[in-house]
Tab-separated table of C-alpha atoms in Angstrom:
chain	number	residue	atom	x	y	z
U	1	MET	CA	43.128	66.067	117.665
U	2	LEU	CA	44.805	68.554	115.388
U	3	LEU	CA	44.930	68.257	111.617
U	4	VAL	CA	47.062	70.625	109.557
U	5	ALA	CA	47.092	70.330	105.784
U	6	GLY	CA	47.825	72.426	102.752
U	7	THR	CA	47.495	71.853	99.036
U	8	ASN	CA	51.293	72.023	98.897
U	9	ALA	CA	54.257	72.145	101.270
U	10	GLU	CA	54.153	75.936	101.503
U	11	GLY	CA	50.501	75.926	102.565
U	12	THR	CA	51.136	73.335	105.240
U	13	GLY	CA	54.168	75.336	106.382
U	14	ALA	CA	52.091	78.515	106.684
U	15	ALA	CA	49.469	76.687	108.751
U	16	SER	CA	52.210	75.313	110.987
U	17	GLU	CA	53.629	78.815	111.448
U	18	LEU	CA	50.220	80.111	112.509
U	19	LEU	CA	49.710	77.309	114.997
U	20	THR	CA	53.138	77.788	116.565
U	21	ASP	CA	52.818	81.574	116.921
U	22	PRO	CA	50.634	81.999	120.045
U	23	ALA	CA	50.208	85.765	119.638
U	24	ARG	CA	49.139	85.527	115.989
U	25	LEU	CA	46.825	82.573	116.657
U	26	ARG	CA	45.226	84.406	119.596
U	27	GLU	CA	44.682	87.473	117.401
U	28	GLU	CA	43.051	85.408	114.641
U	29	LEU	CA	40.748	83.638	117.111
U	30	LEU	CA	39.700	86.878	118.816
U	31	HIS	CA	39.062	88.496	115.421
U	32	ARG	CA	36.538	85.721	114.769
U	33	GLY	CA	34.859	85.988	118.169
U	34	ILE	CA	36.435	82.775	119.473
U	35	ASN	CA	37.672	82.669	123.052
U	36	PRO	CA	41.361	81.673	122.774
U	37	VAL	CA	41.286	79.958	126.172
U	38	GLY	CA	37.969	78.254	125.506
U	39	ARG	CA	37.386	74.915	123.883
U	40	VAL	CA	36.524	74.644	120.202
U	41	GLN	CA	35.299	71.254	119.015
U	42	LYS	CA	36.061	71.745	115.335
U	43	LEU	CA	37.631	74.829	113.812
U	44	GLU	CA	38.602	75.255	110.188
U	45	LEU	CA	40.787	78.114	108.990
U	46	LEU	CA	41.451	78.830	105.325
U	47	LEU	CA	44.755	80.557	104.601
U	48	ARG	CA	45.838	82.461	101.505
U	49	VAL	CA	49.571	82.080	100.981
U	50	GLN	CA	51.479	84.604	98.882
U	51	TYR	CA	54.987	83.842	97.692
U	52	GLN	CA	57.554	86.627	97.772
U	53	GLY	CA	60.617	84.690	96.668
U	54	MET	CA	62.150	81.273	96.962
U	55	ASP	CA	62.177	81.147	100.770
U	56	SER	CA	59.795	83.944	101.703
U	57	ARG	CA	56.028	83.893	102.005
U	58	SER	CA	53.227	85.650	103.789
U	59	TYR	CA	49.795	84.375	104.674
U	60	GLN	CA	46.454	85.599	105.887
U	61	VAL	CA	43.377	83.872	107.231
U	62	ILE	CA	40.609	84.539	104.710
U	63	ALA	CA	37.817	82.333	106.084
U	64	SER	CA	36.890	80.355	109.168
U	65	ARG	CA	34.212	77.989	110.302
U	66	VAL	CA	33.360	76.510	113.681
U	67	VAL	CA	31.346	73.322	113.422
U	68	ALA	CA	29.133	72.586	116.427
U	69	ARG	CA	28.809	69.026	117.604
């Protein structure tokens, strides 16, 4: 199961961008010591979204948490 949510449409859009960019997602997982081909039961990523104009934004992962079963 995959749940993607933001506090607004831009936040949800940024999360969707991360999840659909395999190279960026792999980099973020490796940076946190998570095997990108392994299995993670529950992973939470907190993104900071910065607006740069009406249709432009950037984001960065600022926190993560893996919850063991």
